[in-house]
Short mmCIF file of C-alpha atoms in Angstrom, two decimals:
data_model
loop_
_atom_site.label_atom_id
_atom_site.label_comp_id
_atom_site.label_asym_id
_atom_site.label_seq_id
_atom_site.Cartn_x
_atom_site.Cartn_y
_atom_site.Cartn_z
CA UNK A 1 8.39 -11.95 24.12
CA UNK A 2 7.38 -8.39 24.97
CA UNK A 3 4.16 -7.08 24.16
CA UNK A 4 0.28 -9.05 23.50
CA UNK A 5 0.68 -11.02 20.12
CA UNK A 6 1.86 -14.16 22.19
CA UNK A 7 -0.90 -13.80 24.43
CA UNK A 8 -3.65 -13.27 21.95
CA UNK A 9 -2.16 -16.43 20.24
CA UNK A 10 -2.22 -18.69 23.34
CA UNK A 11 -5.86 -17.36 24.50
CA UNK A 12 -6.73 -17.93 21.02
CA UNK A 13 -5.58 -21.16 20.86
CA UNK A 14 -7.13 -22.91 24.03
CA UNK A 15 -10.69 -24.64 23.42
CA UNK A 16 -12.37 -27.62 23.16
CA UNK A 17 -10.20 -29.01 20.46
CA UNK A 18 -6.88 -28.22 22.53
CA UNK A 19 -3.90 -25.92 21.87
CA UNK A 20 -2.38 -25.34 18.47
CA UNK A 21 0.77 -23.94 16.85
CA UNK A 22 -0.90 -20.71 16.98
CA UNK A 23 0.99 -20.22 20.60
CA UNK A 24 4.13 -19.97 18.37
CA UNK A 25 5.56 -16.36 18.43
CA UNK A 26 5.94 -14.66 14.85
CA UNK A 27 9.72 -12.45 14.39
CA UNK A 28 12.59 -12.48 17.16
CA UNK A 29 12.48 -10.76 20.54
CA UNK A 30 11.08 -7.74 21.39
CA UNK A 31 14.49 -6.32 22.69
CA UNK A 32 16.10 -7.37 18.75
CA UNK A 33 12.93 -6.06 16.54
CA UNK A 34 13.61 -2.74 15.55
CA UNK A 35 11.84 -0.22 13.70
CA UNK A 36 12.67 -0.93 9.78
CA UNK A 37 15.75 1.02 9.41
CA UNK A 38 15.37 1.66 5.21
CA UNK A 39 18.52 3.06 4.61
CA UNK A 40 20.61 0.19 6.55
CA UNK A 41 18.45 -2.29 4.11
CA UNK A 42 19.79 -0.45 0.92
CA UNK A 43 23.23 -0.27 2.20
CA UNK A 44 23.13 -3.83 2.66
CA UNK A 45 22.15 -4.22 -0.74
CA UNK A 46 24.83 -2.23 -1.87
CA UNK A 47 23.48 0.82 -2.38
CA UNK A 48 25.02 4.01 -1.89
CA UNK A 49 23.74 5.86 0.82
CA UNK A 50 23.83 8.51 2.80
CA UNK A 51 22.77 9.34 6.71
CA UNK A 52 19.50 10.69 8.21
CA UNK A 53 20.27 14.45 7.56
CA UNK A 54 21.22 13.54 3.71
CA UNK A 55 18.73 10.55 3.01
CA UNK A 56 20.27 9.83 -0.29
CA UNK A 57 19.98 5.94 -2.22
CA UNK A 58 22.07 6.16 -5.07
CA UNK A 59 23.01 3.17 -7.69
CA UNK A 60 25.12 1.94 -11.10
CA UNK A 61 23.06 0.28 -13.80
CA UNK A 62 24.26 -0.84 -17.21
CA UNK A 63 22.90 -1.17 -20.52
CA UNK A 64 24.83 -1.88 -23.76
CA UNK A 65 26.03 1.12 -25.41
CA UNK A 66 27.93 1.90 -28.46
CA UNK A 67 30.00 -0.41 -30.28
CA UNK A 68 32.05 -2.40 -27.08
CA UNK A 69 31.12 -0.02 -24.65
CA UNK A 70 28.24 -0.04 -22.08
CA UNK A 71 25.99 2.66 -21.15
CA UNK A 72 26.73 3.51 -17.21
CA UNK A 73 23.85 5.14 -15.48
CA UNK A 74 24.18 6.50 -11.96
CA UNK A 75 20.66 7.16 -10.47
CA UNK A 76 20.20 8.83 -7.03
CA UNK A 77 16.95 9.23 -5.14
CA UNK A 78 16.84 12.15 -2.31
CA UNK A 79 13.68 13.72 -0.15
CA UNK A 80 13.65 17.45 -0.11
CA UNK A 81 14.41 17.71 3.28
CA UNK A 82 17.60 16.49 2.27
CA UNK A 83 18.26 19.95 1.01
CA UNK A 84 17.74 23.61 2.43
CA UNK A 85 15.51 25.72 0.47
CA UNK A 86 15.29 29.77 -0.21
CA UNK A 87 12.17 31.43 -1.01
CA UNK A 88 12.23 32.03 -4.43
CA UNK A 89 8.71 33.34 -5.92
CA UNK A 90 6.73 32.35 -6.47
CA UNK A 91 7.72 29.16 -4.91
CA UNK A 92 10.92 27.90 -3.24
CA UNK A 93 14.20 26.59 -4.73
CA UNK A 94 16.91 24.61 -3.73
CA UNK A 95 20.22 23.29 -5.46
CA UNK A 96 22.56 20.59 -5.12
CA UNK A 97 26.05 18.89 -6.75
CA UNK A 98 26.56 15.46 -7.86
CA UNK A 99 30.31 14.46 -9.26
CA UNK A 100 31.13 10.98 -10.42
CA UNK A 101 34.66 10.33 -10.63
CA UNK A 102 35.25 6.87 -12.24
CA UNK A 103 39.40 5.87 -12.22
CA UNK A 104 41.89 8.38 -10.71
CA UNK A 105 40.86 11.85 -9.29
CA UNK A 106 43.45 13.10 -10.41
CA UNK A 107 43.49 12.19 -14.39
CA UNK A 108 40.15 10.35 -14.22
CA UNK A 109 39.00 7.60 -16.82
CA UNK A 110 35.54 9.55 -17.24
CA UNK A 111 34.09 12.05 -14.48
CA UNK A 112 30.08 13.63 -14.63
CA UNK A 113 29.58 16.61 -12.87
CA UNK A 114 26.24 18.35 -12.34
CA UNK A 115 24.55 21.03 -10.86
CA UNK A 116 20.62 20.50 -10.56
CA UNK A 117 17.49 22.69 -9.19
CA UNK A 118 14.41 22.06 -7.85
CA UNK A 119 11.71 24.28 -7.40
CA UNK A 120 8.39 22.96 -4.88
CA UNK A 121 5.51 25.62 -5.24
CA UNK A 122 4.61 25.44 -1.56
CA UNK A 123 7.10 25.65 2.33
CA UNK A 124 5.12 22.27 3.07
CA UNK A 125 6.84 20.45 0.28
CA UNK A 126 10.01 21.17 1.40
CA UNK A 127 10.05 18.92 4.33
CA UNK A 128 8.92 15.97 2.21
CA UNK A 129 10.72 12.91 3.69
CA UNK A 130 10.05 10.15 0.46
CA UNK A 131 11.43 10.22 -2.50
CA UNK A 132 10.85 13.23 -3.79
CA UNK A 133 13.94 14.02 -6.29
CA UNK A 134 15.51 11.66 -8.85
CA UNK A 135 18.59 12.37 -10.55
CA UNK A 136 20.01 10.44 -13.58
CA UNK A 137 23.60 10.80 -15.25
CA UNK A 138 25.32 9.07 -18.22
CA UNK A 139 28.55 7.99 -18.38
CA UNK A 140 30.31 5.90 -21.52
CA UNK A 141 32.86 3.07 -20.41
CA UNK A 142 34.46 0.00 -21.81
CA UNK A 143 34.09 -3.15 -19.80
CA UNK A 144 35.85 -3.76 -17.19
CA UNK A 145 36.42 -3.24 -13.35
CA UNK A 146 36.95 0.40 -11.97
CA UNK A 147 36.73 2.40 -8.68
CA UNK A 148 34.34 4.72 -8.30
CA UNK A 149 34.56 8.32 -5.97
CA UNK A 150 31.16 9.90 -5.21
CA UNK A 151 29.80 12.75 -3.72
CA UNK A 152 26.67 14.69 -3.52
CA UNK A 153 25.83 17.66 -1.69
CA UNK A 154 23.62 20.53 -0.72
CA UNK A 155 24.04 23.93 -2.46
CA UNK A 156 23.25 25.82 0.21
CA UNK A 157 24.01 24.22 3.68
CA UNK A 158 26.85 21.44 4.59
CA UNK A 159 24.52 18.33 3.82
CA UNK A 160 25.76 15.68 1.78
CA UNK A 161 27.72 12.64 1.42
CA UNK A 162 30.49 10.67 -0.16
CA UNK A 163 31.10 7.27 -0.97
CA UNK A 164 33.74 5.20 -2.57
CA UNK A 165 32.91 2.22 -4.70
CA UNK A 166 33.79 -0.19 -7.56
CA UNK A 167 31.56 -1.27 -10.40
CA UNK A 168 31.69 -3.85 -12.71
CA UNK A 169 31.06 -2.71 -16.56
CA UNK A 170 29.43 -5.72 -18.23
CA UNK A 171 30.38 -6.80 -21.80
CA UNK A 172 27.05 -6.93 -24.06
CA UNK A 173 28.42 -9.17 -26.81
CA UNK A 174 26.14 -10.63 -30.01
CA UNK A 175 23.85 -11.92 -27.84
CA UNK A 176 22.99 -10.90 -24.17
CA UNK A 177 20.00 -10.13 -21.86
CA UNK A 178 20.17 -6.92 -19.51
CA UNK A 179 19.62 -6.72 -15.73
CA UNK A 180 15.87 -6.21 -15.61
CA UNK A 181 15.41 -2.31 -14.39
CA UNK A 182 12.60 -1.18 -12.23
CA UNK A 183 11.83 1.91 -13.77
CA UNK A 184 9.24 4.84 -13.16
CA UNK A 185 8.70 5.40 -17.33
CA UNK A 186 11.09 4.38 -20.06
CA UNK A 187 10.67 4.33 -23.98
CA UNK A 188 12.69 1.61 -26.31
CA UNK A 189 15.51 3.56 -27.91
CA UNK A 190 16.68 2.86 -32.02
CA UNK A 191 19.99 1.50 -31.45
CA UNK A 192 22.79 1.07 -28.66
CA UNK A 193 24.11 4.26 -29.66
CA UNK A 194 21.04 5.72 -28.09
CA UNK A 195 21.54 7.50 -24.73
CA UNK A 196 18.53 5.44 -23.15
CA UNK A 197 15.21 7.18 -22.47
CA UNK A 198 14.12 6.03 -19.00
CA UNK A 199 13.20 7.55 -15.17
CA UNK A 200 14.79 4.80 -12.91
CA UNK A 201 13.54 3.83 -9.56
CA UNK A 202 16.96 3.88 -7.58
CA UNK A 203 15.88 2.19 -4.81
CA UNK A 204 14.15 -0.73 -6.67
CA UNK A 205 11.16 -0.36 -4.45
CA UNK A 206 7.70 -0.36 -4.10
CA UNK A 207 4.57 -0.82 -2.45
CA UNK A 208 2.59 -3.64 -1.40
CA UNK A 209 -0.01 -1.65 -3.59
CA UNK A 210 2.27 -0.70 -6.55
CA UNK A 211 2.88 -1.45 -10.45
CA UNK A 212 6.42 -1.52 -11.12
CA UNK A 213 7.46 -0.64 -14.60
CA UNK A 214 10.31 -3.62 -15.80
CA UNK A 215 12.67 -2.36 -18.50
CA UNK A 216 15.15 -4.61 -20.52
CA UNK A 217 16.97 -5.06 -23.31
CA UNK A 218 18.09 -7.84 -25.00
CA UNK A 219 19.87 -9.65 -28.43
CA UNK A 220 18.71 -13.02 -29.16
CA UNK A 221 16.25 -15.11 -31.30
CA UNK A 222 14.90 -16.25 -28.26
CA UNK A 223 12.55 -14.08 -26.17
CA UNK A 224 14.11 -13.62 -22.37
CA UNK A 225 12.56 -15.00 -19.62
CA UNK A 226 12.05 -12.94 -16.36
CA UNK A 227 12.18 -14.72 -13.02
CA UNK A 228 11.14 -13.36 -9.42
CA UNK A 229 12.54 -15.33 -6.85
CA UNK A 230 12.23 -15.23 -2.74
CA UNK A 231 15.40 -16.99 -1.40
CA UNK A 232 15.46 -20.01 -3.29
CA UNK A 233 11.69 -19.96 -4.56
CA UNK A 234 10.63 -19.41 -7.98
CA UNK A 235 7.60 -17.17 -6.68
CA UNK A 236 6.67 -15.79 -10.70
CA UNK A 237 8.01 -16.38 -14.01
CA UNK A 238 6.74 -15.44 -17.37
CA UNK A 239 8.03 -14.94 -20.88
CA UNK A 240 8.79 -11.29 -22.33
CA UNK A 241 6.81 -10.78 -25.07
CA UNK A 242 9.25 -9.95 -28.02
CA UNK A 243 8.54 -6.04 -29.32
CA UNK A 244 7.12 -5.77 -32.93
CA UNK A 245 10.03 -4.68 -34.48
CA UNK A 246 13.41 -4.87 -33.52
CA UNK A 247 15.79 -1.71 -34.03
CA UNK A 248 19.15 -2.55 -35.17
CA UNK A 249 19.53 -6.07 -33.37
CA UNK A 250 17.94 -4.30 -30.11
CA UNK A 251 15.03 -5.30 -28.27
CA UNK A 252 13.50 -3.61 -25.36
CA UNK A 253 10.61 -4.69 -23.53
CA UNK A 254 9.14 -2.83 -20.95
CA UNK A 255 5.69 -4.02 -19.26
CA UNK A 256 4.21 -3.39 -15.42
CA UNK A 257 5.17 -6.65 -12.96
CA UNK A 258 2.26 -7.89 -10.93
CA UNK A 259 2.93 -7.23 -7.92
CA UNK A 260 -0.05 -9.16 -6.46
CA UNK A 261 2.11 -12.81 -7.30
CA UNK A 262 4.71 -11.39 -4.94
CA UNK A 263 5.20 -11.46 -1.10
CA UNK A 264 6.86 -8.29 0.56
CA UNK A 265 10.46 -8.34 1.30
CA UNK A 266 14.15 -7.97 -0.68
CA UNK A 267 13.14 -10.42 -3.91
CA UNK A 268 15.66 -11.38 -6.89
CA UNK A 269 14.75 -10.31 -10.41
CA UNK A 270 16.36 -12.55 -12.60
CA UNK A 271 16.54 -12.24 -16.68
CA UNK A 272 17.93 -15.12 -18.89
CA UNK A 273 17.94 -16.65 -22.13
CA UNK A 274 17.25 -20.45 -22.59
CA UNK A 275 20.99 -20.80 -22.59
CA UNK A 276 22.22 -20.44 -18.63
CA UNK A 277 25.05 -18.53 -19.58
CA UNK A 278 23.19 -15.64 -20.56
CA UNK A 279 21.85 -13.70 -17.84
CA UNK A 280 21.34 -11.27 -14.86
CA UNK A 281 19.63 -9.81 -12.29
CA UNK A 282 19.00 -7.13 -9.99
CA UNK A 283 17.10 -6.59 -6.68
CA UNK A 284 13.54 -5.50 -5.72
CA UNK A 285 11.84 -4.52 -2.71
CA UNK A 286 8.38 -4.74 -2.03
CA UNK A 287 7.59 -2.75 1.02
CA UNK A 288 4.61 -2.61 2.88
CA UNK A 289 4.55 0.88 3.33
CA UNK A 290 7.19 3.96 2.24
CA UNK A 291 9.67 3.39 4.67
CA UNK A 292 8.36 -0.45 6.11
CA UNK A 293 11.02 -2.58 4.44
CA UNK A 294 10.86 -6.05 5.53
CA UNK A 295 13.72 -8.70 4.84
CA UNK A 296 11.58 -11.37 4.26
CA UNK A 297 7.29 -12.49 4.10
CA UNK A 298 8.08 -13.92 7.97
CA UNK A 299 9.92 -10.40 9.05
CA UNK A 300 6.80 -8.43 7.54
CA UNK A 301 4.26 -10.01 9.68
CA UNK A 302 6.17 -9.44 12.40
CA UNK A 303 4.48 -5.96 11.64
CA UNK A 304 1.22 -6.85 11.29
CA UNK A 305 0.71 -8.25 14.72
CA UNK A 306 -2.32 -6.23 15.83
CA UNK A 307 -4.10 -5.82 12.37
CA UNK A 308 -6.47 -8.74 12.90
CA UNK A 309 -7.21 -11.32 14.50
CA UNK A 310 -5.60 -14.14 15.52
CA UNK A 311 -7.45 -16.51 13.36
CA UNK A 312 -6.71 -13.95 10.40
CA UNK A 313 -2.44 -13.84 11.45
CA UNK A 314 -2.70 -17.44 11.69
CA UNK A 315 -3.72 -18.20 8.16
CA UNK A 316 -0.94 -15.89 7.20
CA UNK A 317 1.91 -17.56 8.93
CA UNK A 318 0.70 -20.55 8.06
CA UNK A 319 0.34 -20.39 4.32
CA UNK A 320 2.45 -22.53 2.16
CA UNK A 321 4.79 -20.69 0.27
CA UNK A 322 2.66 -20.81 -3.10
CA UNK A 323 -0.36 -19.21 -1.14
CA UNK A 324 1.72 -16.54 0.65
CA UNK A 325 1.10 -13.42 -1.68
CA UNK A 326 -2.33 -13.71 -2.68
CA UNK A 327 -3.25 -14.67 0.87
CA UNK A 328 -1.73 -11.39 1.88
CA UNK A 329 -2.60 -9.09 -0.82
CA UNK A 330 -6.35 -10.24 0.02
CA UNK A 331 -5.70 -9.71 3.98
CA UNK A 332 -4.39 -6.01 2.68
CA UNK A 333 -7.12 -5.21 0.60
CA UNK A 334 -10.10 -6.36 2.94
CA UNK A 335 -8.81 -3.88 5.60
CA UNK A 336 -8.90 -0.88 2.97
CA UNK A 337 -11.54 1.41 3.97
CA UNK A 338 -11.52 3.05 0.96
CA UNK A 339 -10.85 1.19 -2.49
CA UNK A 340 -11.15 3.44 -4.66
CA UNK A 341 -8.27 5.59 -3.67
CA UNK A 342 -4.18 4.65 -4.27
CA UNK A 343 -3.90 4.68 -0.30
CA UNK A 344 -4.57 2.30 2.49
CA UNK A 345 -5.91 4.33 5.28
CA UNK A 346 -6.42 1.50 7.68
CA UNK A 347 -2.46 0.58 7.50
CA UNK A 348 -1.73 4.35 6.73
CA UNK A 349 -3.01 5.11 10.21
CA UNK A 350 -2.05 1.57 11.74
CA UNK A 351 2.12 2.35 11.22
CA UNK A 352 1.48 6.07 12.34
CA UNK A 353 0.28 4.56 15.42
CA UNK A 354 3.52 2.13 15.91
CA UNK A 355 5.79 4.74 15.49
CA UNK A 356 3.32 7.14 18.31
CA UNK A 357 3.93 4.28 20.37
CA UNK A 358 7.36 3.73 20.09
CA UNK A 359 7.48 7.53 21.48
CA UNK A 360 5.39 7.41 24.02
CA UNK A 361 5.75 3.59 25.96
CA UNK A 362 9.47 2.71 25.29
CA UNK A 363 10.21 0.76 27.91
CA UNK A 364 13.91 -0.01 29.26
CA UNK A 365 14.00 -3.60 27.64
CA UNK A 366 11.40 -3.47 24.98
CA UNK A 367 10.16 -0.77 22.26
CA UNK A 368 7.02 0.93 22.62
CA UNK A 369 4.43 -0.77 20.10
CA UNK A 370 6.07 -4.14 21.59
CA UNK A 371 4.32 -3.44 25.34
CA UNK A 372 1.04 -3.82 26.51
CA UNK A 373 0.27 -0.48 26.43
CA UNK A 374 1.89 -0.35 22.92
CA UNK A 375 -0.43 -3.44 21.79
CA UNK A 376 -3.53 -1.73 22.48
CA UNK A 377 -2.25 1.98 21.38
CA UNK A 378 -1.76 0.59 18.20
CA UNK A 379 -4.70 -1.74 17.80
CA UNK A 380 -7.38 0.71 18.78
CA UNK A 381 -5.90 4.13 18.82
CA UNK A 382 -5.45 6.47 21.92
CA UNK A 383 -8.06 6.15 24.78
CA UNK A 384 -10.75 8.40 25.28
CA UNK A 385 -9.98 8.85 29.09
CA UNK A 386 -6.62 8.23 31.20
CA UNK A 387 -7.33 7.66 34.90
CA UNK A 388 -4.45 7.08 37.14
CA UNK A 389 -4.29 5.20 40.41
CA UNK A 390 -1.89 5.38 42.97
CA UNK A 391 -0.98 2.73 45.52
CA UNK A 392 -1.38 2.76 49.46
CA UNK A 393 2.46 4.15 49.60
CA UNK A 394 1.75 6.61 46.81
CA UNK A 395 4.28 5.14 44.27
CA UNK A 396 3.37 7.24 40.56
CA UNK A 397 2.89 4.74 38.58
CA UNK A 398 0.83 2.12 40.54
CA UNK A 399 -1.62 1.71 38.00
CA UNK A 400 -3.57 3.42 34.75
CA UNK A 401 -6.88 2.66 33.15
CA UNK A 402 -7.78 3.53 29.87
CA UNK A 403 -11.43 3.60 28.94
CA UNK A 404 -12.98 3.65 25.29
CA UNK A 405 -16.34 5.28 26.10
CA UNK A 406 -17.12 6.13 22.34
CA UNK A 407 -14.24 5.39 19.55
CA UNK A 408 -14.87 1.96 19.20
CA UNK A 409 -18.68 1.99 18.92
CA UNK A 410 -18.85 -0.48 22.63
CA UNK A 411 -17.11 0.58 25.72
CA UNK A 412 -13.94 -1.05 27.23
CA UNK A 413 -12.09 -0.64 30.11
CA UNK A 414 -8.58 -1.83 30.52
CA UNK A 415 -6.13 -1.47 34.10
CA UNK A 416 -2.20 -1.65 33.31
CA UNK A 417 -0.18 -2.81 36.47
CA UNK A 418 2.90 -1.20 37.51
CA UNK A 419 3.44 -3.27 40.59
CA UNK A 420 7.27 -2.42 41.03
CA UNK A 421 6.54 1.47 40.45
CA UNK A 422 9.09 1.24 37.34
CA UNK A 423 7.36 2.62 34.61
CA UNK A 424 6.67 -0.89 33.09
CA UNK A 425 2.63 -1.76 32.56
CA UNK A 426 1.15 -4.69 32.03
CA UNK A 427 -2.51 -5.57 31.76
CA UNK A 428 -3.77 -7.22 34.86
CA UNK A 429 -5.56 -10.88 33.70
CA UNK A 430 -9.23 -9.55 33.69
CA UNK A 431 -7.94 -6.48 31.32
CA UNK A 432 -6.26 -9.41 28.80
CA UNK A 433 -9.56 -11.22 28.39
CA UNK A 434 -11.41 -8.21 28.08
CA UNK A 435 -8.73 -6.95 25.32
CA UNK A 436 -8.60 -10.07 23.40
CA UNK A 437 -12.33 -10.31 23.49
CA UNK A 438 -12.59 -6.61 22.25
CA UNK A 439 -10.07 -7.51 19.35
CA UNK A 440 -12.31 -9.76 18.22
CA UNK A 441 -15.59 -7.64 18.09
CA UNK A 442 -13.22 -5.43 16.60
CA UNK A 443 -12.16 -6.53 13.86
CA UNK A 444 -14.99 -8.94 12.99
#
């Protein structure tokens, strides 16, 4: 196990009362625990989407449309630095293609074509990296199976991609219950003729902080129940209210999820009707950060090694299912510095620092924030002063000492051991006490 959270854990757990579980290392080796890779978790839940040049999440959603048909809706989410922009005043302005060819290419069963702009105001928006853009188009099908040709790309430079698929056109009969939608906004529509009124969330995802909107729609005396599910767990599950009128044997409810009941990871949203046979569901992330996704509660605390103490992770892992969320949520919120604004600075500057480290103290078998000098980096921030030692046969790399003189309000001073000259640190045993003990004052 590379890095310190093992050895905080076993320091932590020796007393007078004996070891405890707490020795047990949270998430897989340091040489298999990668930085999240977001676009390899949407792919694998079967997204489209495109590479790191053309950062595109795209997905089919259905709602019942006209007469036996369903309403198709492709929704694709993209960053502006997907796209190249020109300087057009008084701002900036970029353009790019989307064509959905559903059946043949040749003599396609349907086919949506677009050109769309957007226009940032300042060069510094241009190189936003989240989802900045959201494109919706509509497309009228009968049910039924049918292959799918995409392809997306920038106006004005060679980025793009393209992506074959099939979908599966549901049948919305006399009675039915929608996949529940996480939207941005959406308004109930008058009838299934309606071309629904909605800003989807294509990637199904958000914060450990957020409000999801829900959307769905559904045909029954009975009002649908919602289910949120981890794995096999039931982890939330209410009733939709039922809307105070209902438009042409159409009901829509939409309503903000609580995403304070939920544990981060890849959940199931499931809709139904008391009768089994009537329902569906769709996918939802909550991530702990834009661009943290973590499979599952275990995989995001992998993440959270150094963001309190060992006492504090303990209580974490340790939680019984039913306590997991609010456990967390609490553990997130106590480290905000600042309530009262949307962000989380403390974990805001905490996953900065993980990713610093990664750059600078990769090692050949383990990733940067997983070493020693990764631990600390990320746990305290950058040293105030880097003193370097060298060894009686003047290898480079016998030795560095970082000292916190004034950062963390008490001073510290920590050696890292490069014994073998090969650019791998460790903390020598005194430095290990000394760090645990400073974690502690730290974050108490």
């Amino acid at each position: 196990m590379g890095g310190l959270f093992f050895a905080l854990l076993a320091l932590a757990s020796c007393g007078p009362s004996g070891p405890s579980d707490a020795a047990a290392p949270v998430g897989p080796l340091a040489e298999e625990e990668p930085i999240p890779d977001p676009l390899g978790t949407y792919r694998n839940l079967g997204h489209l989407v495109g590479d790191a040049r053309f950062a595109t999440v795209g997905s089919f959603v259905f709602l019942p449309g006209p007469a036996d048909s369903s309403w198709v809706i492709f929704a694709l989410s993209l960053p502006n630095s997907a796209l190249r922009f020109r300087r057009e005043p008084p701002g900036f302005l970029a353009r790019y293609h989307v064509d959905v060819i559903v059946g043949d290419t040749v003599r396609p069963i349907a086919r949506l074509e677009e050109t769309e702009e957007v226009r940032v105001r300042s060069f510094r928006e241009t190189s936003r990296r989240d989802e900045s853009v959201v494109f919706h188009g509509f497309l009228k099908l009968l049910p039924g199976d049918y292959p799918v040709s995409v392809e997306v790309r920038d106006v004005n430079s060679s980025n793009g991609f393209a992506a074959q698929t099939d979908i599966q056109v549901p049948y919305f009969g006399q009675r039915f219950v929608s996949a529940p939608l996480i939207v941005y906004q959406a308004a109930p529509r008058a009838s299934r003729d309606s071309i629904p009124s909605l800003i989807l969330n294509p990637r199904a995802t958000v914060g450990l902080a957020g409000r999801p909107l829900v959307y769905v729609e559904s045909r029954s005396d009975d009002p649908p129940i919602l289910e949120v599910r981890e794995a096999d767990h039931v982890v939330w599950a209410d009733t939709l209210p039922r809307p105070g009128s209902e438009e042409l044997g159409l009901s829509t409810f939409v309503g903000p999820l609580d995403v304070d009941h939920l544990p981060p990871g890849v959940l199931t949203l499931e809709t139904r009707l008391s009768e089994p046979a009537f329902a569906d569901s769709a996918r939802l992330v909550i991530a702990l950060m834009p661009g943290w996704l973590a499979a599952d509660y275990d995989d995001a605390l992998s993440y959270l090694r150094y963001a309190g103490t060992p006492a504090e992770l303990d209580s974490l892992r340790l939680a019984p299912p039913g306590e997991r969320a609010r456990l967390l949520h609490a553990f997130w919120k106590k480290k905000d510095p600042v309530p009262e604004t949307p962000e989380n600075e403390f974990f805001e500057r905490y996953f900065r620092r993980i990713r610093d480290a990664n750059d600078r103290f990769s090692e050949p078998l383990t990733r940067g924030w997983l070493t020693d000098r990764g631990a600390v980096y990320v746990t305290f921030g950058p040293p105030d002063e880097v003193l370097q030692q060298f060894g009686v046969e003047a290898r480079p790399n016998d030795s560095q000492v970082w000292l916190y003189n004034q950062s963390l309000g008490f001073e510290l001073r920590l050696v890292f051991a490069d014994p073998a000259g090969a650019g791998s640190y460790s903390l020598t045993a005194e430095s290990r006490r000394a760090f645990f003990e400073a974690v502690q004052r730290f974050y108490n």
